[in-house]
PDB file of C-alpha atoms in Angstrom:
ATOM      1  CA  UNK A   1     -34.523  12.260   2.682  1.00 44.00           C
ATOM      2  CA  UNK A   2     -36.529  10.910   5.717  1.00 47.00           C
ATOM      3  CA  UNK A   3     -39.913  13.043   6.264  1.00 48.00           C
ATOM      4  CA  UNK A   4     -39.088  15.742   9.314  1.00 42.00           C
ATOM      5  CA  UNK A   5     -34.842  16.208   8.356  1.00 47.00           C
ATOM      6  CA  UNK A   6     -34.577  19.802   8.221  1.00 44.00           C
ATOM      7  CA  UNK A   7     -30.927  20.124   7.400  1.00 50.00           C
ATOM      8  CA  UNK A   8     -28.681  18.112   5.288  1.00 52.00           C
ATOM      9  CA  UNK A   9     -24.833  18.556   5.891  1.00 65.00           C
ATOM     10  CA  UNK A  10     -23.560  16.069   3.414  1.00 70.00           C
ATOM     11  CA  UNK A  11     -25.917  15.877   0.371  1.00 84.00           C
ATOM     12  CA  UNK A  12     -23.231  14.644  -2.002  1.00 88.00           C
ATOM     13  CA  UNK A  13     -22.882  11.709   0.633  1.00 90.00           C
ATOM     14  CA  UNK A  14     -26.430  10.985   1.393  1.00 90.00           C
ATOM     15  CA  UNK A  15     -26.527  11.076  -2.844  1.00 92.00           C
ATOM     16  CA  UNK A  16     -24.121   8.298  -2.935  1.00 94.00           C
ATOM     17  CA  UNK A  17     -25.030   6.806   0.060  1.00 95.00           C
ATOM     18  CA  UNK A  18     -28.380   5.984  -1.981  1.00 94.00           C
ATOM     19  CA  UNK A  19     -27.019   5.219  -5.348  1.00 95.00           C
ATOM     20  CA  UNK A  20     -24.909   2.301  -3.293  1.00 96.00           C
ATOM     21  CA  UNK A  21     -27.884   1.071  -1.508  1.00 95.00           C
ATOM     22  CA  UNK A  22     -29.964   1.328  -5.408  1.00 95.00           C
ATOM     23  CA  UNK A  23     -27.284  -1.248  -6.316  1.00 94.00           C
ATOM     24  CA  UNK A  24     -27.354  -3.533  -3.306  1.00 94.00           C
ATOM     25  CA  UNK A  25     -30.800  -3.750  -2.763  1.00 94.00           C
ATOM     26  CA  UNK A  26     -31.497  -4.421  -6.860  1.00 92.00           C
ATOM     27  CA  UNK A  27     -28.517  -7.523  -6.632  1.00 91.00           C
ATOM     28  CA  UNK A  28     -29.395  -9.132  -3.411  1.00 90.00           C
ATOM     29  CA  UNK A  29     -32.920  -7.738  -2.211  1.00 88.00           C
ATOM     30  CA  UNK A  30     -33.975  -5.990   1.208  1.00 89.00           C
ATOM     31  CA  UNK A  31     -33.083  -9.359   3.312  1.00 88.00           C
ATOM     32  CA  UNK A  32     -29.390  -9.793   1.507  1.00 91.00           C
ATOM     33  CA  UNK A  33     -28.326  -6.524   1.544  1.00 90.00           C
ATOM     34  CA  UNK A  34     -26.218  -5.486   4.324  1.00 93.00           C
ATOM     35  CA  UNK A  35     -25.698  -2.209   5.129  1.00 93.00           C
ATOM     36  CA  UNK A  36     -21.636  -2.131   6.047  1.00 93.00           C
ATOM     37  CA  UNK A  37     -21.661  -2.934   2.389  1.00 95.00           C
ATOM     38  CA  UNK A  38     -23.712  -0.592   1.181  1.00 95.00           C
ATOM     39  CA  UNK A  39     -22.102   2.205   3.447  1.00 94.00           C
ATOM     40  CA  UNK A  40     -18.334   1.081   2.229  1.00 94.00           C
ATOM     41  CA  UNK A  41     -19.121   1.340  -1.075  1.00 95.00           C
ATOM     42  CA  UNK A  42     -20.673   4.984  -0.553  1.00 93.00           C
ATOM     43  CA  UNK A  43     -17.156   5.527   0.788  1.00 92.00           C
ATOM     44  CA  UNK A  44     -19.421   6.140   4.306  1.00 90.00           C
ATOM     45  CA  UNK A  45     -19.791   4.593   7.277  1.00 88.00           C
ATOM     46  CA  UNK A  46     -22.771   3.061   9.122  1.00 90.00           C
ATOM     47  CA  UNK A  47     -23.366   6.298  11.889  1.00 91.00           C
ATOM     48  CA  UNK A  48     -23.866   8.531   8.611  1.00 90.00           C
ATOM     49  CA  UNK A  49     -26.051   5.799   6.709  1.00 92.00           C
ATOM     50  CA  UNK A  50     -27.914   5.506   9.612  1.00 90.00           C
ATOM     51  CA  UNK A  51     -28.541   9.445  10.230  1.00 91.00           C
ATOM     52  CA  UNK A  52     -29.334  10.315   6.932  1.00 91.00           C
ATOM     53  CA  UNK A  53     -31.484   7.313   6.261  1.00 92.00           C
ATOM     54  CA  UNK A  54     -32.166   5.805   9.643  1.00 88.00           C
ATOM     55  CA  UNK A  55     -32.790   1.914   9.325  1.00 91.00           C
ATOM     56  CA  UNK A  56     -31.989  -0.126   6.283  1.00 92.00           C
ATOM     57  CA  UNK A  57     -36.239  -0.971   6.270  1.00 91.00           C
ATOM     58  CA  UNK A  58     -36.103   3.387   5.728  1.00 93.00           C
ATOM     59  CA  UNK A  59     -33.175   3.233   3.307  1.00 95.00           C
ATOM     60  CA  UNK A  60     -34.730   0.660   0.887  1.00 93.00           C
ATOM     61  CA  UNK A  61     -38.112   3.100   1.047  1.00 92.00           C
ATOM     62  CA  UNK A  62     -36.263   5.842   0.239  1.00 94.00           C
ATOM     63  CA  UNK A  63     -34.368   4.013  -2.469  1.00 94.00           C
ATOM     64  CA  UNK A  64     -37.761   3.562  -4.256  1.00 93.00           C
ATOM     65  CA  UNK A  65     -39.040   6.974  -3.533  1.00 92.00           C
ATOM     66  CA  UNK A  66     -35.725   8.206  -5.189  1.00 93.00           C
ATOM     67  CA  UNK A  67     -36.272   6.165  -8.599  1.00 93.00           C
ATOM     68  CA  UNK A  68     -40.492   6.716  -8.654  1.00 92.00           C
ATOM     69  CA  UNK A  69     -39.580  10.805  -7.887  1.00 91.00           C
ATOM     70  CA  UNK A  70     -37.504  10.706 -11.178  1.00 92.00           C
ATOM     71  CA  UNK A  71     -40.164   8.174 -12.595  1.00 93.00           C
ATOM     72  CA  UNK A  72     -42.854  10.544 -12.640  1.00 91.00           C
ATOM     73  CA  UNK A  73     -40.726  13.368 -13.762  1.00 91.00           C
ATOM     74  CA  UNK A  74     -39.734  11.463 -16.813  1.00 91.00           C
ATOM     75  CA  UNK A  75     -42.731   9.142 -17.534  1.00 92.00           C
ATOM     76  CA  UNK A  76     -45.803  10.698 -16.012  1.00 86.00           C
ATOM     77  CA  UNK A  77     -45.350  14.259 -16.911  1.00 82.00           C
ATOM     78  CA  UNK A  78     -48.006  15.516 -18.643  1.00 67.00           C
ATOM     79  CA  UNK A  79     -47.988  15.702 -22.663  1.00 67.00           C
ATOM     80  CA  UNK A  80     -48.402  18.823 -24.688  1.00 66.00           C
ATOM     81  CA  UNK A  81     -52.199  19.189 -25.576  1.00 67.00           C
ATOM     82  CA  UNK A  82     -51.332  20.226 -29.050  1.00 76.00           C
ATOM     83  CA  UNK A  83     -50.387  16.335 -29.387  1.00 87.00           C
ATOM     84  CA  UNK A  84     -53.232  13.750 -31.111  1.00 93.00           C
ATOM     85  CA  UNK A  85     -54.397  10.779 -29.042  1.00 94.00           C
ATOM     86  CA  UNK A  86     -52.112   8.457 -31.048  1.00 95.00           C
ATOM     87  CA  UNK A  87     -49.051  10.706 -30.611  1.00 94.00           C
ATOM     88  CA  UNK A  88     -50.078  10.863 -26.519  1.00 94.00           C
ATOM     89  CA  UNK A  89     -49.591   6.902 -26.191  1.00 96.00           C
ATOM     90  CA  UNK A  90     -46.321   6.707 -28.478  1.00 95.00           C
ATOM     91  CA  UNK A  91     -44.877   9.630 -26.082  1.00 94.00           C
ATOM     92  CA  UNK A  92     -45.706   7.294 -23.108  1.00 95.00           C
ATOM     93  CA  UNK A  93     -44.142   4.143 -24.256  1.00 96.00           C
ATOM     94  CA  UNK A  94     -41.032   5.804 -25.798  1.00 95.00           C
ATOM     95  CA  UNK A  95     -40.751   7.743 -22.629  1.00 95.00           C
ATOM     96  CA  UNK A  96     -41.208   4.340 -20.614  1.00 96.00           C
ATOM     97  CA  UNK A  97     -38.824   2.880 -22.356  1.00 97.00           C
ATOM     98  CA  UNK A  98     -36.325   5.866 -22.455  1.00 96.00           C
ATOM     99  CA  UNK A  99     -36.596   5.255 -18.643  1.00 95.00           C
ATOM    100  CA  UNK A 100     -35.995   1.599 -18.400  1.00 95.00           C
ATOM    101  CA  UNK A 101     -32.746   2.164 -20.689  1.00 96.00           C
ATOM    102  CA  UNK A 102     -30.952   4.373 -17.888  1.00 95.00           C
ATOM    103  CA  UNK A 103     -32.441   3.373 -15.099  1.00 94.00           C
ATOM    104  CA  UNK A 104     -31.395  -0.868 -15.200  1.00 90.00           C
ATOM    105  CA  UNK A 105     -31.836  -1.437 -11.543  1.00 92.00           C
ATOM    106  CA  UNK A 106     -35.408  -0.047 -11.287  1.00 92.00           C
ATOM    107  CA  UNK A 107     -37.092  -3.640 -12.983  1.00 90.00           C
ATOM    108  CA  UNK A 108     -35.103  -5.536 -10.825  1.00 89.00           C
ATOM    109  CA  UNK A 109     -36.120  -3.701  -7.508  1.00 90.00           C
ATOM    110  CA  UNK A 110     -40.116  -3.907  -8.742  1.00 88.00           C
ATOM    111  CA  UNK A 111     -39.689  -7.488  -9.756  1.00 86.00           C
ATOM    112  CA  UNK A 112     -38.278  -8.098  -5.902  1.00 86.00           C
ATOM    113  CA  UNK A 113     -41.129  -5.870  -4.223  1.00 84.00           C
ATOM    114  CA  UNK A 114     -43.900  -8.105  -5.932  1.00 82.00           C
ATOM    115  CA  UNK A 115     -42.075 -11.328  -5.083  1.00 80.00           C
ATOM    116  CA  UNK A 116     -42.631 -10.367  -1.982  1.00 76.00           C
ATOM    117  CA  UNK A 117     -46.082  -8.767  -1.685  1.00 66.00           C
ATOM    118  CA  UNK A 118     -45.568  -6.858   0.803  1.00 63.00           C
ATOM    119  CA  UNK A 119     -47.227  -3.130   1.337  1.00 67.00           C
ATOM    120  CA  UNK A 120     -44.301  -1.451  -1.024  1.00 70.00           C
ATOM    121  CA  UNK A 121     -46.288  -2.841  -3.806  1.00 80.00           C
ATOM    122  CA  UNK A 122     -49.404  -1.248  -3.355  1.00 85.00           C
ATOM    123  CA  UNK A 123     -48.442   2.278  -2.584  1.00 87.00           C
ATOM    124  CA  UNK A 124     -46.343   2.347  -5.946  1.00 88.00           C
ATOM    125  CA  UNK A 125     -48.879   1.021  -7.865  1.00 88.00           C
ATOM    126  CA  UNK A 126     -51.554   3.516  -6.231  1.00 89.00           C
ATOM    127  CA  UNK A 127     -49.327   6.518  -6.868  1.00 88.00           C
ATOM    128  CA  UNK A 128     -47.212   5.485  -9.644  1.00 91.00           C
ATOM    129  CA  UNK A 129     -48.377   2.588 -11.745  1.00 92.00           C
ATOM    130  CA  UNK A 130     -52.170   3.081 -11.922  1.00 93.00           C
ATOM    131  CA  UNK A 131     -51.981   6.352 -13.073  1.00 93.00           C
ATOM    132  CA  UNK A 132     -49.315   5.302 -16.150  1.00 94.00           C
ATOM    133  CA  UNK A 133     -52.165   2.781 -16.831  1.00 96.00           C
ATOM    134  CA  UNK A 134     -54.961   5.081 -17.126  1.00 96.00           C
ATOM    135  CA  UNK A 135     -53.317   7.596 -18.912  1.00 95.00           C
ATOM    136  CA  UNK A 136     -51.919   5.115 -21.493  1.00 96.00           C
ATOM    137  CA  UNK A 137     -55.490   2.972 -21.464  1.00 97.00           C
ATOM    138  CA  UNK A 138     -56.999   6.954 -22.103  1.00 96.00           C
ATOM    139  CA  UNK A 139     -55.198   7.414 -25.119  1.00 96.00           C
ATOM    140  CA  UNK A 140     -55.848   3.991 -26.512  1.00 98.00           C
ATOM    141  CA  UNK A 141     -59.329   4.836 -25.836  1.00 98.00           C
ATOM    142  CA  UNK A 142     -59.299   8.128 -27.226  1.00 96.00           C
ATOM    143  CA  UNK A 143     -57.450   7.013 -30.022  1.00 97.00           C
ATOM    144  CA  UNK A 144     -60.122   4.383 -31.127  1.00 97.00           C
ATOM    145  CA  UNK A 145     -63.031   6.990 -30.875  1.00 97.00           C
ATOM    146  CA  UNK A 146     -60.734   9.357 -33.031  1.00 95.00           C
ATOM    147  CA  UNK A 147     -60.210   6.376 -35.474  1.00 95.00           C
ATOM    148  CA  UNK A 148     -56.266   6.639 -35.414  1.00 95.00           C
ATOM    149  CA  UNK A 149     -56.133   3.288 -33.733  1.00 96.00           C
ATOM    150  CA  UNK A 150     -58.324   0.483 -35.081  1.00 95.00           C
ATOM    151  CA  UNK A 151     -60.951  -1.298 -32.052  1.00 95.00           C
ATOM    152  CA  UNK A 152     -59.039  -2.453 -29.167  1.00 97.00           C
ATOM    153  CA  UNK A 153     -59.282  -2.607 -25.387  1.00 97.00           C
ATOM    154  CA  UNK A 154     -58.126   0.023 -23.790  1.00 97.00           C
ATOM    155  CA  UNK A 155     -56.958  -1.603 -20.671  1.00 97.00           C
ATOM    156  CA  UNK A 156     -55.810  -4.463 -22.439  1.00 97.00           C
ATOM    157  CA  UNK A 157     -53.861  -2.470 -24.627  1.00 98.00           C
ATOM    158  CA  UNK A 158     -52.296  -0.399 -21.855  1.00 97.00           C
ATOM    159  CA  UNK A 159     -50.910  -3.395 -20.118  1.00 97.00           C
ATOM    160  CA  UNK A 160     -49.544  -4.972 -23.329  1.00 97.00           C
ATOM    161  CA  UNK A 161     -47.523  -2.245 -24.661  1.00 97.00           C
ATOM    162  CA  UNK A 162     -46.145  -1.519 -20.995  1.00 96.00           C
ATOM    163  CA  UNK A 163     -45.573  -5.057 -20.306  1.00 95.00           C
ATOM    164  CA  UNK A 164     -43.766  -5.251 -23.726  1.00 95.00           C
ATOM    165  CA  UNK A 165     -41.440  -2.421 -22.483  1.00 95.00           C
ATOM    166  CA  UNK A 166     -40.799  -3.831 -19.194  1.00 94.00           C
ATOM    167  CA  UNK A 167     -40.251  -7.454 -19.863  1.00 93.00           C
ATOM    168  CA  UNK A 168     -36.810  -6.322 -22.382  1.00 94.00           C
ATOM    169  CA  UNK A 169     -35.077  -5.225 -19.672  1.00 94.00           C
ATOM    170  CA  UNK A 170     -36.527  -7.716 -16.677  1.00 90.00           C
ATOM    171  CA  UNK A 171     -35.242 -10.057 -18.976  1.00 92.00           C
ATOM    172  CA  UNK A 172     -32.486  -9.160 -20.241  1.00 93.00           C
ATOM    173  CA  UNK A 173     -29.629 -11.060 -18.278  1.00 91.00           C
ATOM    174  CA  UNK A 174     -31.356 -14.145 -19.765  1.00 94.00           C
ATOM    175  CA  UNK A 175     -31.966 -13.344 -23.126  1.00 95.00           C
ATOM    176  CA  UNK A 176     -28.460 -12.045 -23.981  1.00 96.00           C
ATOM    177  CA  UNK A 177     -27.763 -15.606 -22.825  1.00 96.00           C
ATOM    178  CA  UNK A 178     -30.051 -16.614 -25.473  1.00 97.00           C
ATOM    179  CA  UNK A 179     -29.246 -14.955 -28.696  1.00 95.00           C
ATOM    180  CA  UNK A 180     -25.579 -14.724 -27.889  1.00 96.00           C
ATOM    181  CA  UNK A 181     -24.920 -10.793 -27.538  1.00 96.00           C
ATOM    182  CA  UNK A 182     -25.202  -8.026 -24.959  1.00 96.00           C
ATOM    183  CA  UNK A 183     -29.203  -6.866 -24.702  1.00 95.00           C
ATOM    184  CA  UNK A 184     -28.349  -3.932 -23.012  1.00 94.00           C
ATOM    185  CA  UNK A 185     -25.578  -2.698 -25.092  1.00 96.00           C
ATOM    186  CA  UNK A 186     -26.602   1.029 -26.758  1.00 96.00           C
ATOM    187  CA  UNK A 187     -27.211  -0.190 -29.998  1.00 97.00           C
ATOM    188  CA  UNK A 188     -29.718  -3.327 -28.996  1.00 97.00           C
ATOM    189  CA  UNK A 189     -31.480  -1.111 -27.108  1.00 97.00           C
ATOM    190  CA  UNK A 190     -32.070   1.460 -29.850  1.00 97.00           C
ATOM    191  CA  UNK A 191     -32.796  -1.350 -31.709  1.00 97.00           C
ATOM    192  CA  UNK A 192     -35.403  -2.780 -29.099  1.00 97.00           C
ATOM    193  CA  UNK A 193     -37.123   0.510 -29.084  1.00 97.00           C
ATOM    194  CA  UNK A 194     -37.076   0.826 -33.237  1.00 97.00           C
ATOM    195  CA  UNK A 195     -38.863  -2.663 -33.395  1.00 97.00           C
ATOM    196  CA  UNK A 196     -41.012  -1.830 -30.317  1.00 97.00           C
ATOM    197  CA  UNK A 197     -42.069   1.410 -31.609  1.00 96.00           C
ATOM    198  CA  UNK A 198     -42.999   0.097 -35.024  1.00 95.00           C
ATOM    199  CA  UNK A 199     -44.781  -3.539 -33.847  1.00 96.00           C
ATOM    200  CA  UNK A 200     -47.276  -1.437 -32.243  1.00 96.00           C
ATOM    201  CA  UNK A 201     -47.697   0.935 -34.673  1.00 95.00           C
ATOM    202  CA  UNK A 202     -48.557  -1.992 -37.232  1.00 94.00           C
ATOM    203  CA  UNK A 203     -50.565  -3.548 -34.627  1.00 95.00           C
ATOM    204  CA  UNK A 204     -52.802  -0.699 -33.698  1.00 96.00           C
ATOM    205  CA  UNK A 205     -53.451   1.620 -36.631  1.00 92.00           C
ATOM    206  CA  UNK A 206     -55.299   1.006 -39.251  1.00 88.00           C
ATOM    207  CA  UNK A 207     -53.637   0.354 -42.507  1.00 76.00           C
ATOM    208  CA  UNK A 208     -53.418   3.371 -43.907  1.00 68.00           C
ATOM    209  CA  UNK A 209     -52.877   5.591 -40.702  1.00 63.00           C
ATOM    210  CA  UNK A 210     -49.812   3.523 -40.516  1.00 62.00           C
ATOM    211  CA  UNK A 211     -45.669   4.356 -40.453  1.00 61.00           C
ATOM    212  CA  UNK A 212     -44.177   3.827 -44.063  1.00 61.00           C
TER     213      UNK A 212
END
């Protein structure tokens, strides 16, 4: 909710109020969306989208805040210590990915806010992205000195593997195009994640620290 509302009398509506605008704003951007649409199909109308959220500028914000807030529940919570270095950067991919699988419209709505470059960008990078990166890069790094991965760049690594994760679902519209069959249907995307999963474990550990 907007910074300063102290009272909420309709949470179910503001709830669906958001999921709506998630859904707009993911098929047709912050310019295309319009928000009669987005209040109609939050069964709403345009006073209550406007009081709970104020302008659509504040509803798109709050649309990201809504997907980062469960992004950093889900992704950026931290690991159990007990875990080795290795085990730390699997956790973060599969957990990345585990993301990405329920939450389709969040590529779509990062795609759109770096095609436009405008200041949404950085703040979820600052408080979002860049700490994924340097906790995945860390246990790359760690990993190496540990000798559970072979010699790699950290950062380098980092990106790949999260890039990897990412670009399935980006590009998934296209590639089901491709290959003739649903991307996103449950079993492709367990699928996805088997043959994700395993490529970097082949790729990273030594031979004989590796998966049978």
């Amino acid at each position: 909710m907007p910074r300063g509302r102290r009272k909420v009398e309709d949470p179910a509506m503001a709830r669906r109020i958001l999921a709506a605008a998630e859904r707009h704003f993911a098929e047709q951007g912050l310019a295309g969306a319009r928000t009669e649409e987005i209040a109609t199909a939050a069964h709403a109308n345009k006073a209550m989208l406007y009081y709970y959220f104020g302008d659509k500028k504040h509803l798109h914000r709050a649309v990201l805040e809504n997907l980062l807030r469960q992004f950093r529940v889900k992704v950026l919570a931290a690991p159990k210590k007990s875990v080795s270095a290795s085990e730390r950067f699997f956790n973060y991919v599969s957990e990345y990915f585990d993301f990405l699988a329920t939450h389709p419209n969040y590529p779509r709505l990062v795609q759109r806010e770096a095609i436009a470059a405008g200041g949404g960008l950085e703040w979820m990078a600052r408080e979002f992205f860049r700490p994924l990166h340097r906790e995945v890069a860390r246990a790359v790094e760690e990993s190496v000195a540990g000798g559970e991965f072979r010699p790699v760049d950290p950062d380098q690594t980092a990106l790949i593997a999260l890039q990897m994760t990412i670009s399935y679902f980006a590009a998934a519209a296209i590639s089901s195009r491709v290959v003739g069959r649903d991307l996103l249907a449950p079993e492709a995307v367990a699928a996805r994640k088997r043959m994700l999963l395993d490529f970097l474990d082949h790729g990273l550990k030594p031979e004989e620290k590796r998966l049978p």
